[in-house]
Every structure is written in C-alpha cells, then in structure tokens.
Short mmCIF file of C-alpha atoms in Angstrom, two decimals:
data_model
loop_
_atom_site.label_atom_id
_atom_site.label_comp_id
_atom_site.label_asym_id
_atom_site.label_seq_id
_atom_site.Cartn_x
_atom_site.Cartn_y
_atom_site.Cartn_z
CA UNK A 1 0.00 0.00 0.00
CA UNK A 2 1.40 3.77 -0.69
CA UNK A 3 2.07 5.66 1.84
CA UNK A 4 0.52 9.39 3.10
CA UNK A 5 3.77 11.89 2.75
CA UNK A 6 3.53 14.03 6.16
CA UNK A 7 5.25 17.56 5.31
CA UNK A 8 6.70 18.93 8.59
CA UNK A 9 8.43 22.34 9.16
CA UNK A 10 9.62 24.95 11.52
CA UNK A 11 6.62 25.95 13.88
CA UNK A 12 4.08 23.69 12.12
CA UNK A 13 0.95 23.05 13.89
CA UNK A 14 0.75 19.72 15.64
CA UNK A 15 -3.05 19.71 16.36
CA UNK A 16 -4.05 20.49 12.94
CA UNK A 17 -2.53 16.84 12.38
CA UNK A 18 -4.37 15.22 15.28
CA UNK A 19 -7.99 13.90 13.91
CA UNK A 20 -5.83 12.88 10.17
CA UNK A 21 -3.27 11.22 11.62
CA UNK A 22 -5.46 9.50 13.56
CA UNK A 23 -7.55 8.75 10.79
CA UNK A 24 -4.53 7.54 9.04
CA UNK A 25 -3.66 4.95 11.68
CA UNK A 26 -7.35 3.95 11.77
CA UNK A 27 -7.14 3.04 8.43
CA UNK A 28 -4.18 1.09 8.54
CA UNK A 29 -2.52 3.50 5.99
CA UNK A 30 1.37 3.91 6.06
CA UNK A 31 2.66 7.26 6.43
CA UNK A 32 6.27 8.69 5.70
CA UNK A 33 7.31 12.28 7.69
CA UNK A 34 9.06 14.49 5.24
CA UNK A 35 11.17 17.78 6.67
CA UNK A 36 13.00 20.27 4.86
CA UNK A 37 16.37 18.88 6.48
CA UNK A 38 17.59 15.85 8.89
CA UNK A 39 17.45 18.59 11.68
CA UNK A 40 14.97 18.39 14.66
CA UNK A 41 11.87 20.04 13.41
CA UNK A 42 10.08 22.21 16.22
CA UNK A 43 6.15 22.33 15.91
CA UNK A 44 4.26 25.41 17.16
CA UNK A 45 3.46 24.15 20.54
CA UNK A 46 7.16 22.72 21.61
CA UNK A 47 6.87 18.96 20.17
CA UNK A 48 10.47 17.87 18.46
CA UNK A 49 10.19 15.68 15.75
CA UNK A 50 12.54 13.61 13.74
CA UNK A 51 11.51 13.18 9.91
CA UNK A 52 11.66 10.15 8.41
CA UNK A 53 13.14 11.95 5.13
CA UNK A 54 13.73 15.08 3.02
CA UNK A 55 12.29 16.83 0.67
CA UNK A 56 14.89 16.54 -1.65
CA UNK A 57 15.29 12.15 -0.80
CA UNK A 58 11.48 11.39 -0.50
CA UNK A 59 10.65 8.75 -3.49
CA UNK A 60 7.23 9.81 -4.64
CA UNK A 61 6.75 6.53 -6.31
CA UNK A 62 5.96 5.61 -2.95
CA UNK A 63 3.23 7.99 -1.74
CA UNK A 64 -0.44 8.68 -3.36
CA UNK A 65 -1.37 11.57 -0.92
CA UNK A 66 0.41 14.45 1.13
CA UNK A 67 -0.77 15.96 4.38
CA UNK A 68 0.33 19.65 5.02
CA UNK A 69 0.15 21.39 8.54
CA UNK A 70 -0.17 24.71 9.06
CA UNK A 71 2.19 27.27 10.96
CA UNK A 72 3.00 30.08 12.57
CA UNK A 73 5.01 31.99 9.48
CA UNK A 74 4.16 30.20 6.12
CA UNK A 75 5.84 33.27 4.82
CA UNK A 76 9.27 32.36 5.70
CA UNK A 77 8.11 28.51 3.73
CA UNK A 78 7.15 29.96 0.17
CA UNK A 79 10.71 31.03 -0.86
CA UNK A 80 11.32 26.75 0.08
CA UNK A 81 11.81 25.68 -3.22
CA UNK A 82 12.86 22.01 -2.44
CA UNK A 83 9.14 21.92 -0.47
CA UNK A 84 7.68 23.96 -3.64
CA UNK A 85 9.00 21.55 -6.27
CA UNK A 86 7.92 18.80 -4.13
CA UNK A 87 4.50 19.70 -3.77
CA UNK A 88 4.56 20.58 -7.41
CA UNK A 89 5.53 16.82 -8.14
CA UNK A 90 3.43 15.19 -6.42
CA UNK A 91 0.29 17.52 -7.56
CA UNK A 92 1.47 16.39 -11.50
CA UNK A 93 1.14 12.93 -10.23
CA UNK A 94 -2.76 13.44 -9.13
CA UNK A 95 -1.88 12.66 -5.83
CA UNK A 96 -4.89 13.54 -3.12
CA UNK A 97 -3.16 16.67 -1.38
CA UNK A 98 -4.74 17.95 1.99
CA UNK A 99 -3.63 21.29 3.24
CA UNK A 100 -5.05 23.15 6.66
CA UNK A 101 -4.74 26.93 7.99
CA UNK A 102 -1.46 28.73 6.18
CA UNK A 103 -0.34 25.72 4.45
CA UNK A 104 -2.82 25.99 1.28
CA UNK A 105 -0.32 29.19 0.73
CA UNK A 106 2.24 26.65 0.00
CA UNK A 107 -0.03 24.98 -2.62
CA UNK A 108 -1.06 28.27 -4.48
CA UNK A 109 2.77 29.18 -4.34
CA UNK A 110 2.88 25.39 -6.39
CA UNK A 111 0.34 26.97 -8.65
CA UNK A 112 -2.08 24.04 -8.00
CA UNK A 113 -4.41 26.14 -6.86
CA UNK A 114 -5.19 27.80 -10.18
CA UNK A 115 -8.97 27.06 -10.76
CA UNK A 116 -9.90 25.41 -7.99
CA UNK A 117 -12.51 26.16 -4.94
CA UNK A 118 -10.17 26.83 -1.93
CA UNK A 119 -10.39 28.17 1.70
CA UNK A 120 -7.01 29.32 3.55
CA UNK A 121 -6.70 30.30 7.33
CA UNK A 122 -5.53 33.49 6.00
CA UNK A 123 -7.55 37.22 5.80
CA UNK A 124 -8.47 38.69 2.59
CA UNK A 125 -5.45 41.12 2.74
CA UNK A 126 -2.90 38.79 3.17
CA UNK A 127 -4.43 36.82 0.14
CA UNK A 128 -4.15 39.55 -1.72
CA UNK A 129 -0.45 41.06 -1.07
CA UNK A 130 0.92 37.89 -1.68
CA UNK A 131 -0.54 38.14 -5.23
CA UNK A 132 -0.34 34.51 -5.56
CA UNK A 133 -4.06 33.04 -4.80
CA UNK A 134 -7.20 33.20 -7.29
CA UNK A 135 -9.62 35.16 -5.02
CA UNK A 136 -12.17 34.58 -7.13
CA UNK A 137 -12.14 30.92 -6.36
CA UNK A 138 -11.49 31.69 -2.49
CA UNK A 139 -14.42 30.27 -0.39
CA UNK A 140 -15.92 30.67 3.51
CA UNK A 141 -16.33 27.37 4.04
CA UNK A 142 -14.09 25.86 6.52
CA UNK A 143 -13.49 23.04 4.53
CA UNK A 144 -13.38 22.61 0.51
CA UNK A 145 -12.62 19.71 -1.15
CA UNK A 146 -12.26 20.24 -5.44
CA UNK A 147 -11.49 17.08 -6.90
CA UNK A 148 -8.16 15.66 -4.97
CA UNK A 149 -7.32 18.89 -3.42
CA UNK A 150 -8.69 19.42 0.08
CA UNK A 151 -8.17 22.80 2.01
CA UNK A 152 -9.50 23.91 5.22
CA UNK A 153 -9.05 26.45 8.28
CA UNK A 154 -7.54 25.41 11.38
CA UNK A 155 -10.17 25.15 13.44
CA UNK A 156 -11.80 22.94 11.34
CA UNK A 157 -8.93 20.10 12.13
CA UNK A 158 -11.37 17.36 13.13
CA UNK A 159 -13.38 17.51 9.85
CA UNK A 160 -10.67 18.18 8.15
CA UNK A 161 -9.27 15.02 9.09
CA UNK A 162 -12.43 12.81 8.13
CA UNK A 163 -12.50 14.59 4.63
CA UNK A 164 -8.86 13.00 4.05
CA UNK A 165 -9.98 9.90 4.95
CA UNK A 166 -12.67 9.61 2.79
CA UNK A 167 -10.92 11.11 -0.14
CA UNK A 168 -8.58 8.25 0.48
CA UNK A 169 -11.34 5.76 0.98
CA UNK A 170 -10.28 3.89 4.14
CA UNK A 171 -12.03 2.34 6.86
CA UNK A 172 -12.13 4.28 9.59
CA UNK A 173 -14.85 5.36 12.65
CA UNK A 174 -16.06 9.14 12.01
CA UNK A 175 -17.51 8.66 15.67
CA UNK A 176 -14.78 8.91 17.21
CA UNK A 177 -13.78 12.53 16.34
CA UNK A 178 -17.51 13.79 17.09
CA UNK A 179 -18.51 14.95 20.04
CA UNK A 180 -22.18 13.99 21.21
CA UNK A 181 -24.25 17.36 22.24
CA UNK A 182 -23.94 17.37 25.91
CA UNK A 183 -25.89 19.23 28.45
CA UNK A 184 -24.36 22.05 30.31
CA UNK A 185 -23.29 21.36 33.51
CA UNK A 186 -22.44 24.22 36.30
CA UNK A 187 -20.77 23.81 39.66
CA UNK A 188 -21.72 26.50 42.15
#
C-alpha cells in the first residue's frame, strides 16, 4: 500500500494533524514524515520531531497523498523551493493533497491552486499582497474539497481530518472525532 507523505516544518501546527493522523492509523494507511532537512523540526506548541526523510530524498513513487500542517510563518516557507517543487511533483502525479490553515499558501505558491474552490486560514489582505491566490475561487467554508485537493481552516482540524480519509477511501470510525451534544453542567 502507498504511503501518506507528512510535510513537517519549523513551527508547524501539531493539532491540525491530530484527527488525520489519527484517521490515518485507523485506516491502517502507512505514512512517511518528510522535513525540509535531517534537523529536529520544532512544531508550534514545543513537540520535536525527527523526519523520516527530506524533501529533496522522499521517493514519490511511494506515496499517493500528502498531508500539510499549518504554521506560525508560512511566509518564511514559500521562498522553500525544495518543499515547492515537491509539492509541485506530487500535484502532476494526481496525488490527493490535503492542506489546513497557512499551508494551502504553500499549494497556491505550487500553482495548483489555479482554478480550484479553496479556503485558507488566511484574511483577505494577506491573500491579496501575496498576489499569488485566485480570489475569485477563495471560499468561507471551513473546509473545501475540489477534486483531490482538500483545504481547510484550522479550526476545522477534526473535519478536516475525516475529509482526508474519505478522499482516500479507508475504513475508519467518524464517531470517534464527534462529540455527542452534551448538556451544560455548572458547579456553584
């Protein structure tokens, strides 16, 4: 089975992965963490990780789908061109790419998001001084799937997660990401 490529970086946000890599592991799918060097990689909230790989070793003949976090300073990512080319790759390959809060930035940097319905966790004037997004195709909803390309906002991170795993099509339990209503309950 091909494996999800997990694209980590400098302050990315580690519960934006939570519900999809759960999901992941739910489904039995294999997954591969991919930084932009061997180096520790430092997510938003303090966790260290170790990638598997690089950008620049990855072997996209391996993967069928990429998961992108979001971060603190996508800004200081677009100008990444090993990360750029690689997301450009795997896009030619129709690969089912899923990108939360800043990180569809990366993707319209890749120029895959010419033409397609997006959302981005990112106000309208920061869309537009980067000059690289289609605002005419920019949408509200916290989560927009066109075709294999799936963005969302951060704080939509659980259904987020369920919209990758369906797009993948693997068996996994939606219940347990959602919450049952639940009466309010005060202490005095």
């Amino acid at each position: 089975m091909k494996k999800t490529m997990v694209l980590l970086y400098p302050e990315f946000s580690e519960y934006e992965l939570s519900v999809a890599l759960s999901i992941l592991m739910q489904g039995q799918k294999p997954m591969i963490t991919v930084g932009l060097t061997e180096d520790p990689i430092k997510g938003e909230s303090g966790l260290t990780c170790i990638a598997d790989t690089t950008a620049r070793e990855v072997n996209l003949n391996e993967i069928d789908s990429v998961l992108l976090p979001g971060c603190m300073d996508v800004i200081t990512l677009i100008n990444e061109e090993a990360l750029v080319d690689l997301i450009k790759e795997a896009a030619s390959k129709d690969m089912v790419i899923a990108a939360i809060s800043s990180s569809p930035t990366l993707l319209a940097k890749a120029g895959i998001l010419k033409g397609r319905k997006f959302t981005v966790g990112m106000p309208e004037e920061g869309r537009t001084k980067l000059g690289i997004f289609e605002e005419k195709n920019y949408s509200d909803e916290v989560v927009v799937r066109d075709g294999n390309i799936i963005t969302a906002r951060g704080k939509a991170f659980i259904r987020f997660g369920i919209s990758l795993g369906e797009a993948l099509k693997i068996d996994f339990d939606e219940d347990w990401y959602i919450e049952p209503p639940q009466k309010k309950v005060f202490s005095k």
